[in-house]
mmCIF file of C-alpha atoms and ligand atoms in Angstrom:
data_model
loop_
_atom_site.group_PDB
_atom_site.id
_atom_site.type_symbol
_atom_site.label_atom_id
_atom_site.label_comp_id
_atom_site.label_asym_id
_atom_site.label_seq_id
_atom_site.Cartn_x
_atom_site.Cartn_y
_atom_site.Cartn_z
ATOM 1 C CA MET A 1 196.561 124.753 -89.779
ATOM 2 C CA VAL A 2 196.677 124.811 -93.544
ATOM 3 C CA ALA A 3 194.513 125.878 -96.511
ATOM 4 C CA LEU A 4 193.360 122.543 -97.928
ATOM 5 C CA ALA A 5 191.175 123.716 -100.786
ATOM 6 C CA ALA A 6 189.576 126.771 -102.361
ATOM 7 C CA THR A 7 186.270 126.967 -104.175
ATOM 8 C CA ALA A 8 183.600 129.441 -105.261
ATOM 9 C CA PRO A 9 181.602 131.047 -102.438
ATOM 10 C CA ASP A 10 178.289 129.387 -101.586
ATOM 11 C CA PRO A 11 175.637 132.154 -101.758
ATOM 12 C CA ILE A 12 173.521 130.465 -99.046
ATOM 13 C CA PHE A 13 176.286 130.453 -96.434
ATOM 14 C CA CYS A 14 178.756 133.187 -97.474
ATOM 15 C CA PRO A 15 178.163 136.909 -96.934
ATOM 16 C CA PRO A 16 177.494 139.113 -99.991
ATOM 17 C CA GLY A 17 180.735 140.259 -101.600
ATOM 18 C CA SER A 18 182.533 136.956 -100.940
ATOM 19 C CA ARG A 19 184.836 135.897 -103.782
ATOM 20 C CA ALA A 20 186.342 132.648 -102.447
ATOM 21 C CA LEU A 21 185.721 129.947 -99.879
ATOM 22 C CA VAL A 22 188.898 128.439 -98.413
ATOM 23 C CA LEU A 23 188.682 125.179 -96.429
ATOM 24 C CA ILE A 24 191.059 125.059 -93.454
ATOM 25 C CA GLY A 25 192.241 122.027 -91.485
ATOM 26 C CA PRO A 26 195.040 120.698 -89.315
ATOM 27 C CA GLN A 27 198.346 119.549 -90.712
ATOM 28 C CA GLY A 28 199.695 116.171 -89.699
ATOM 29 C CA GLY A 29 202.299 115.823 -86.988
ATOM 30 C CA ARG A 30 202.273 117.167 -83.466
ATOM 31 C CA ALA A 31 202.366 120.975 -83.942
ATOM 32 C CA PHE A 32 198.597 121.394 -84.292
ATOM 33 C CA TRP A 33 197.677 119.165 -81.350
ATOM 34 C CA ASP A 34 200.390 120.588 -79.072
ATOM 35 C CA ARG A 35 199.198 124.128 -79.763
ATOM 36 C CA LEU A 36 195.539 123.255 -79.283
ATOM 37 C CA THR A 37 196.030 121.360 -76.019
ATOM 38 C CA ALA A 38 198.096 124.256 -74.608
ATOM 39 C CA ALA A 39 195.337 126.774 -75.435
ATOM 40 C CA PRO A 40 192.931 128.206 -72.830
ATOM 41 C CA GLU A 41 189.941 126.445 -74.439
ATOM 42 C CA TRP A 42 191.514 123.018 -73.721
ATOM 43 C CA GLN A 43 192.841 123.994 -70.307
ATOM 44 C CA ASP A 44 189.589 125.448 -68.904
ATOM 45 C CA GLY A 45 187.898 122.024 -68.756
ATOM 46 C CA THR A 46 184.565 123.166 -70.222
ATOM 47 C CA PRO A 47 182.880 121.335 -73.164
ATOM 48 C CA ASP A 48 183.823 121.476 -76.862
ATOM 49 C CA PRO A 49 187.366 122.847 -76.539
ATOM 50 C CA VAL A 50 188.282 122.069 -80.156
ATOM 51 C CA ASP A 51 185.265 123.887 -81.599
ATOM 52 C CA ARG A 52 185.799 126.861 -79.261
ATOM 53 C CA TRP A 53 189.486 127.034 -80.205
ATOM 54 C CA SER A 54 188.553 126.936 -83.916
ATOM 55 C CA ALA A 55 186.007 129.717 -83.449
ATOM 56 C CA ARG A 56 188.578 131.975 -81.807
ATOM 57 C CA VAL A 57 191.469 131.275 -84.174
ATOM 58 C CA LEU A 58 189.536 131.162 -87.459
ATOM 59 C CA GLY A 59 187.269 134.038 -86.372
ATOM 60 C CA ALA A 60 190.339 136.249 -85.862
ATOM 61 C CA LEU A 61 191.816 135.150 -89.191
ATOM 62 C CA ALA A 62 188.572 135.908 -91.035
ATOM 63 C CA ALA A 63 188.350 139.341 -89.419
ATOM 64 C CA ARG A 64 191.933 140.120 -90.418
ATOM 65 C CA PHE A 65 191.055 139.471 -94.068
ATOM 66 C CA GLY A 66 187.643 141.199 -93.938
ATOM 67 C CA GLY A 67 185.817 137.895 -94.367
ATOM 68 C CA ALA A 68 183.704 135.469 -92.337
ATOM 69 C CA ALA A 69 184.395 132.066 -90.779
ATOM 70 C CA LEU A 70 182.095 129.046 -91.209
ATOM 71 C CA TYR A 71 182.288 125.875 -89.114
ATOM 72 C CA PRO A 72 181.466 122.226 -89.955
ATOM 73 C CA SER A 73 179.675 121.562 -86.671
ATOM 74 C CA ASP A 74 177.333 124.584 -86.981
ATOM 75 C CA GLY A 75 174.172 122.550 -87.581
ATOM 76 C CA PRO A 76 171.900 120.893 -88.316
ATOM 77 C CA PRO A 77 171.369 121.949 -91.003
ATOM 78 C CA TRP A 78 175.069 121.287 -91.621
ATOM 79 C CA PRO A 79 177.009 123.600 -93.887
ATOM 80 C CA PRO A 80 177.858 121.322 -96.843
ATOM 81 C CA PHE A 81 181.599 120.936 -96.305
ATOM 82 C CA PHE A 82 181.565 117.604 -98.147
ATOM 83 C CA GLY A 83 180.079 119.241 -101.262
ATOM 84 C CA TRP A 84 182.383 122.271 -101.018
ATOM 85 C CA ALA A 85 185.360 119.929 -100.780
ATOM 86 C CA LEU A 86 184.297 118.024 -103.912
ATOM 87 C CA ALA A 87 183.639 121.280 -105.815
ATOM 88 C CA SER A 88 187.149 122.551 -105.040
ATOM 89 C CA GLY A 89 188.924 119.954 -107.180
ATOM 90 C CA HIS A 90 191.366 119.392 -104.295
ATOM 91 C CA LEU A 91 189.434 116.544 -102.639
ATOM 92 C CA TRP A 92 187.558 113.532 -103.963
ATOM 93 C CA GLN A 93 185.257 110.852 -102.649
ATOM 94 C CA SER A 94 187.418 107.814 -101.868
ATOM 95 C CA PRO A 95 186.403 104.162 -102.417
ATOM 96 C CA VAL A 96 185.434 104.073 -98.712
ATOM 97 C CA GLY A 97 183.144 107.094 -98.942
ATOM 98 C CA MET A 98 185.245 109.562 -96.996
ATOM 99 C CA LEU A 99 186.987 112.480 -98.612
ATOM 100 C CA VAL A 100 190.568 111.976 -99.757
ATOM 101 C CA HIS A 101 193.003 114.904 -100.174
ATOM 102 C CA ALA A 102 196.017 114.928 -102.490
ATOM 103 C CA GLN A 103 198.496 115.513 -99.644
ATOM 104 C CA GLN A 104 196.610 114.450 -96.509
ATOM 105 C CA GLY A 105 194.851 111.357 -97.833
ATOM 106 C CA LEU A 106 191.981 110.053 -95.681
ATOM 107 C CA TRP A 107 193.156 111.916 -92.582
ATOM 108 C CA VAL A 108 191.853 115.154 -94.027
ATOM 109 C CA SER A 109 189.329 117.053 -91.906
ATOM 110 C CA PHE A 110 188.233 120.647 -91.520
ATOM 111 C CA ARG A 111 188.307 123.062 -88.613
ATOM 112 C CA GLY A 112 186.398 125.594 -90.684
ATOM 113 C CA ALA A 113 186.202 127.639 -93.868
ATOM 114 C CA LEU A 114 186.956 131.275 -94.610
ATOM 115 C CA ALA A 115 184.628 133.227 -96.893
ATOM 116 C CA LEU A 116 186.959 135.895 -98.302
ATOM 117 C CA PRO A 117 186.303 139.105 -100.277
ATOM 118 C CA PHE A 118 189.114 138.394 -102.785
ATOM 119 C CA ASP A 119 190.022 135.612 -105.207
ATOM 120 C CA VAL A 120 192.123 132.689 -103.998
ATOM 121 C CA ALA A 121 193.706 130.105 -106.300
ATOM 122 C CA LEU A 122 195.562 127.037 -105.053
ATOM 123 C CA PRO A 123 197.780 124.943 -107.334
ATOM 124 C CA PRO A 124 195.898 122.142 -109.141
ATOM 125 C CA ALA A 125 195.972 118.688 -107.532
ATOM 126 C CA ALA A 126 195.522 115.107 -108.733
ATOM 127 C CA ASN A 127 193.287 112.447 -107.190
ATOM 128 C CA PRO A 128 195.689 110.043 -105.424
ATOM 129 C CA CYS A 129 193.240 107.129 -105.806
ATOM 130 C CA ASP A 130 193.857 107.153 -109.582
ATOM 131 C CA ASN A 131 197.380 105.823 -108.971
ATOM 132 C CA CYS A 132 196.691 103.606 -105.968
ATOM 133 C CA ALA A 133 196.787 100.087 -107.384
ATOM 134 C CA THR A 134 196.188 98.118 -104.178
ATOM 135 C CA ARG A 135 193.558 100.386 -102.546
ATOM 136 C CA PRO A 136 194.300 99.231 -98.980
ATOM 137 C CA CYS A 137 191.526 101.455 -97.551
ATOM 138 C CA VAL A 138 188.911 99.126 -99.068
ATOM 139 C CA THR A 139 189.874 96.088 -96.983
ATOM 140 C CA ALA A 140 191.122 97.826 -93.813
ATOM 141 C CA CYS A 141 187.867 98.014 -91.838
ATOM 142 C CA PRO A 142 187.578 94.747 -89.843
ATOM 143 C CA VAL A 143 183.772 94.762 -90.163
ATOM 144 C CA ASP A 144 183.317 96.185 -93.680
ATOM 145 C CA ALA A 145 181.435 99.216 -92.405
ATOM 146 C CA LEU A 146 182.668 101.489 -95.190
ATOM 147 C CA SER A 147 181.917 101.648 -98.893
ATOM 148 C CA ALA A 148 181.584 104.382 -101.508
ATOM 149 C CA ARG A 149 177.802 103.905 -101.305
ATOM 150 C CA GLU A 150 177.256 104.063 -97.548
ATOM 151 C CA TYR A 151 178.856 104.287 -94.129
ATOM 152 C CA ASP A 152 177.222 101.680 -91.877
ATOM 153 C CA VAL A 153 177.477 103.730 -88.676
ATOM 154 C CA PRO A 154 175.696 101.204 -86.354
ATOM 155 C CA ARG A 155 178.052 98.439 -87.549
ATOM 156 C CA CYS A 156 181.080 100.626 -86.827
ATOM 157 C CA HIS A 157 179.788 101.522 -83.329
ATOM 158 C CA ALA A 158 179.018 97.856 -82.565
ATOM 159 C CA PHE A 159 182.614 96.921 -83.387
ATOM 160 C CA LEU A 160 183.985 99.795 -81.305
ATOM 161 C CA ASP A 161 182.018 98.420 -78.324
ATOM 162 C CA ARG A 162 183.976 95.159 -78.543
ATOM 163 C CA PRO A 163 187.515 94.707 -77.151
ATOM 164 C CA GLU A 164 188.853 94.338 -80.742
ATOM 165 C CA GLY A 165 187.605 97.863 -81.423
ATOM 166 C CA GLY A 166 190.225 99.294 -79.068
ATOM 167 C CA ASP A 167 192.719 99.805 -81.895
ATOM 168 C CA CYS A 168 190.340 102.077 -83.845
ATOM 169 C CA LEU A 169 189.391 103.899 -80.650
ATOM 170 C CA SER A 170 192.947 104.611 -79.580
ATOM 171 C CA ARG A 171 194.598 105.196 -82.990
ATOM 172 C CA GLY A 172 191.746 106.291 -85.270
ATOM 173 C CA CYS A 173 189.774 104.578 -88.035
ATOM 174 C CA ALA A 174 191.816 101.727 -89.567
ATOM 175 C CA ALA A 175 190.711 102.657 -93.086
ATOM 176 C CA ARG A 176 191.989 106.212 -92.674
ATOM 177 C CA ARG A 177 195.295 104.866 -91.330
ATOM 178 C CA ALA A 178 195.700 102.369 -94.176
ATOM 179 C CA CYS A 179 195.841 105.004 -96.911
ATOM 180 C CA PRO A 180 199.472 105.435 -98.049
ATOM 181 C CA VAL A 181 198.887 109.148 -98.675
ATOM 182 C CA SER A 182 197.605 109.582 -95.100
ATOM 183 C CA LYS A 183 200.901 108.370 -93.678
ATOM 184 C CA SER A 184 202.771 111.603 -94.443
ATOM 185 C CA HIS A 185 200.097 113.545 -92.506
ATOM 186 C CA ALA A 186 199.568 111.092 -89.668
ATOM 187 C CA ARG A 187 197.777 112.418 -86.611
ATOM 188 C CA LEU A 188 199.053 111.890 -83.086
ATOM 189 C CA ASP A 189 197.321 108.916 -81.486
ATOM 190 C CA ALA A 190 196.104 111.257 -78.734
ATOM 191 C CA GLN A 191 194.416 113.470 -81.330
ATOM 192 C CA SER A 192 192.715 110.516 -83.028
ATOM 193 C CA ALA A 193 191.671 109.034 -79.684
ATOM 194 C CA TYR A 194 190.065 112.315 -78.661
ATOM 195 C CA HIS A 195 188.001 112.548 -81.877
ATOM 196 C CA MET A 196 187.017 108.871 -81.672
ATOM 197 C CA SER A 197 185.869 109.411 -78.074
ATOM 198 C CA ARG A 198 183.616 112.219 -79.274
ATOM 199 C CA PHE A 199 182.210 110.035 -82.062
ATOM 200 C CA HIS A 200 181.782 106.885 -79.927
ATOM 201 C CA ARG A 201 180.493 108.143 -76.563
HETATM 202 C C1 B12 B 301 176.848 114.234 -89.503
HETATM 203 C C2 B12 B 301 178.307 113.943 -89.681
HETATM 204 C C3 B12 B 301 178.757 112.696 -89.286
HETATM 205 C C4 B12 B 301 177.812 111.621 -88.750
HETATM 206 C C5 B12 B 301 176.996 110.937 -89.835
HETATM 207 C C6 B12 B 301 177.734 110.273 -90.970
HETATM 208 C C7 B12 B 301 176.781 109.393 -91.797
HETATM 209 N N1 B12 B 301 177.230 108.915 -92.935
HETATM 210 O O1 B12 B 301 175.672 109.168 -91.436
HETATM 211 C C8 B12 B 301 178.758 110.741 -87.894
HETATM 212 C C9 B12 B 301 178.642 111.202 -86.454
HETATM 213 C C10 B12 B 301 178.525 109.256 -87.945
HETATM 214 C C11 B12 B 301 180.118 111.156 -88.467
HETATM 215 C C12 B12 B 301 181.257 110.457 -88.144
HETATM 216 C C13 B12 B 301 182.514 110.877 -88.491
HETATM 217 N N2 B12 B 301 182.845 111.934 -89.243
HETATM 218 CO CO1 B12 B 301 181.544 113.125 -89.987
HETATM 219 N N3 B12 B 301 180.503 114.602 -90.348
HETATM 220 C C14 B12 B 301 179.216 114.900 -90.221
HETATM 221 C C15 B12 B 301 178.923 116.359 -90.615
HETATM 222 C C16 B12 B 301 178.853 117.221 -89.345
HETATM 223 C C17 B12 B 301 177.656 116.587 -91.433
HETATM 224 C C18 B12 B 301 177.464 115.638 -92.626
HETATM 225 C C19 B12 B 301 176.010 115.639 -93.093
HETATM 226 O O2 B12 B 301 175.197 114.879 -92.612
HETATM 227 N N4 B12 B 301 175.688 116.546 -94.022
HETATM 228 C C20 B12 B 301 174.372 116.623 -94.565
HETATM 229 C C21 B12 B 301 174.253 115.661 -95.768
HETATM 230 C C22 B12 B 301 172.892 115.798 -96.474
HETATM 231 O O3 B12 B 301 175.274 116.068 -96.687
HETATM 232 P P1 B12 B 301 176.389 115.063 -97.247
HETATM 233 O O4 B12 B 301 177.514 115.915 -97.737
HETATM 234 O O5 B12 B 301 175.813 114.120 -98.227
HETATM 235 O O6 B12 B 301 176.857 114.272 -95.942
HETATM 236 C C23 B12 B 301 177.350 112.958 -95.949
HETATM 237 C C24 B12 B 301 178.835 112.888 -95.774
HETATM 238 O O7 B12 B 301 179.285 113.993 -95.009
HETATM 239 C C25 B12 B 301 178.986 111.531 -95.062
HETATM 240 N N5 B12 B 301 179.868 111.447 -93.884
HETATM 241 C C26 B12 B 301 179.918 112.204 -92.787
HETATM 242 N N6 B12 B 301 180.851 111.788 -91.947
HETATM 243 C C27 B12 B 301 181.393 110.704 -92.506
HETATM 244 C C28 B12 B 301 182.365 109.866 -92.068
HETATM 245 C C29 B12 B 301 182.671 108.743 -92.861
HETATM 246 C C30 B12 B 301 183.680 107.801 -92.343
HETATM 247 C C31 B12 B 301 182.023 108.512 -94.112
HETATM 248 C C32 B12 B 301 182.354 107.335 -94.966
HETATM 249 C C33 B12 B 301 181.048 109.393 -94.545
HETATM 250 C C34 B12 B 301 180.742 110.469 -93.735
HETATM 251 O O8 B12 B 301 177.693 111.159 -94.578
HETATM 252 C C35 B12 B 301 176.808 112.240 -94.744
HETATM 253 C C36 B12 B 301 175.386 111.715 -94.879
HETATM 254 O O9 B12 B 301 175.307 110.785 -95.951
HETATM 255 C C37 B12 B 301 180.187 116.686 -91.488
HETATM 256 C C38 B12 B 301 180.599 118.168 -91.461
HETATM 257 C C39 B12 B 301 179.799 118.964 -92.463
HETATM 258 N N7 B12 B 301 179.309 120.112 -92.027
HETATM 259 O O10 B12 B 301 179.653 118.551 -93.596
HETATM 260 C C40 B12 B 301 181.255 115.779 -90.856
HETATM 261 C C41 B12 B 301 182.431 115.206 -91.711
HETATM 262 C C42 B12 B 301 181.911 114.764 -93.048
HETATM 263 N N8 B12 B 301 182.871 114.064 -90.904
HETATM 264 C C43 B12 B 301 184.129 113.987 -90.843
HETATM 265 C C44 B12 B 301 184.827 113.130 -89.958
HETATM 266 C C45 B12 B 301 186.306 113.402 -89.775
HETATM 267 C C46 B12 B 301 184.174 112.136 -89.249
HETATM 268 C C47 B12 B 301 184.853 111.108 -88.292
HETATM 269 C C48 B12 B 301 186.023 110.400 -88.931
HETATM 270 C C49 B12 B 301 185.239 111.848 -86.983
HETATM 271 C C50 B12 B 301 186.197 111.117 -86.075
HETATM 272 N N9 B12 B 301 185.769 110.260 -85.240
HETATM 273 O O11 B12 B 301 187.373 111.367 -86.147
HETATM 274 C C51 B12 B 301 183.695 110.141 -87.955
HETATM 275 C C52 B12 B 301 183.779 108.764 -88.602
HETATM 276 C C53 B12 B 301 184.227 107.731 -87.649
HETATM 277 C C54 B12 B 301 185.283 106.879 -88.248
HETATM 278 N N10 B12 B 301 184.955 105.786 -88.910
HETATM 279 O O12 B12 B 301 186.430 107.223 -88.079
HETATM 280 C C55 B12 B 301 184.823 114.993 -91.759
HETATM 281 C C56 B12 B 301 185.212 114.422 -93.129
HETATM 282 C C57 B12 B 301 186.462 113.552 -93.105
HETATM 283 C C58 B12 B 301 186.709 112.902 -94.439
HETATM 284 N N11 B12 B 301 187.996 112.606 -94.679
HETATM 285 O O13 B12 B 301 185.839 112.661 -95.241
HETATM 286 C C59 B12 B 301 183.716 116.116 -91.821
HETATM 287 C C60 B12 B 301 183.766 116.981 -93.085
HETATM 288 C C61 B12 B 301 183.881 116.985 -90.523
HETATM 289 C C62 B12 B 301 185.142 117.800 -90.411
HETATM 290 N N12 B12 B 301 185.213 118.622 -89.375
HETATM 291 O O14 B12 B 301 186.076 117.737 -91.180
HETATM 292 N N13 B12 B 301 180.059 112.274 -89.167
HETATM 293 S S1 SF4 B 302 194.201 103.942 -99.931
HETATM 294 FE FE1 SF4 B 302 194.429 104.450 -102.118
HETATM 295 S S2 SF4 B 302 192.330 104.267 -102.935
HETATM 296 FE FE2 SF4 B 302 192.141 104.429 -100.696
HETATM 297 S S3 SF4 B 302 191.868 106.625 -100.313
HETATM 298 FE FE3 SF4 B 302 194.080 106.218 -100.124
HETATM 299 S S4 SF4 B 302 194.867 106.668 -102.184
HETATM 300 FE FE4 SF4 B 302 192.647 106.435 -102.414
HETATM 301 S S1 SF4 B 303 186.490 103.145 -87.030
HETATM 302 FE FE1 SF4 B 303 187.108 100.971 -87.267
HETATM 303 S S2 SF4 B 303 185.127 99.869 -87.338
HETATM 304 FE FE2 SF4 B 303 184.657 102.038 -87.716
HETATM 305 S S3 SF4 B 303 184.703 102.277 -89.962
HETATM 306 FE FE3 SF4 B 303 186.780 102.740 -89.241
HETATM 307 S S4 SF4 B 303 187.880 100.784 -89.380
HETATM 308 FE FE4 SF4 B 303 185.689 100.310 -89.467
#
């Protein structure tokens, strides 16, 4: 996993004395998924292995630094990861609504955040969309379910129910795959298929 962004602590969610909120997520490639699928949480066959793995790993990391771990799926009400990401200056809203990260592109996602009792500064980053002339994410969804204004979730699900939706189900959202920045942090198909199966049950 990798520190994707750092921002000011949110007083509603972070314990008193917090000085920084660091957003943590998987790197591309196979290391993350290989480690997770070898872990006891995946092997024991009980529900929510990815969230349980995150709680153990990020909980231990937070304790080591005297901080606290926060998780995106702890809701509703959901901790505002989207807003924290935007506030960090390391992620931006893309033309298809989703967050885009300078290194990870549209594949970016979070396993959690660490509220830490010391300052954390990451090097500044530039919005990759500013230099993306062709914007392939905008035309990649076969049913135009995505825009900066809204994500038409029923339209996406309806497509995934059709045989043509098999590509998104087995390899992940076509818009996320189309981003040239995403390519250097591509997920394993098995990882994308697992998350799509959780989204489209
Ligand atoms: C609820 C939720 C959803 C819902 C509702 C989305 C909606 N627009 O209605 C559903 C289940 C549909 C969803 C789907 C997905 N989501 Co979602 N979702 C969340 C969650 C848990 C809460 C967001 C929320 O409602 N906040 C409350 C409102 C008031 O605050 P908000 O900031 O304005 O929230 C908006 C955005 O978060 C946005 N949004 C949420 N998910 C997605 C996904 C897409 C594709 C888009 C365009 C927008 C979007 O819609 C929210 C409501 O307007 C967040 C985690 C978190 N704690 O923030 C993840 C989160 C935003 N989702 C994320 C992801 C990865 C996905 C999926 C891609 C998961 C997957 N299958 O792999 C899918 C999309 C499927 C696809 N096309 O590939 C990531 C962000 C990735 C990114 N690059 O932007 C987050 C941060 C989770 C994480 N662990 O990293 N999601
Ligand atoms: S394809 Fe281009 S415009 Fe779309 S998210 Fe990636 S960098 Fe930004
Ligand atoms: S998963 Fe497929 S249908 Fe759904 S928004 Fe992404 S590209 Fe469109």
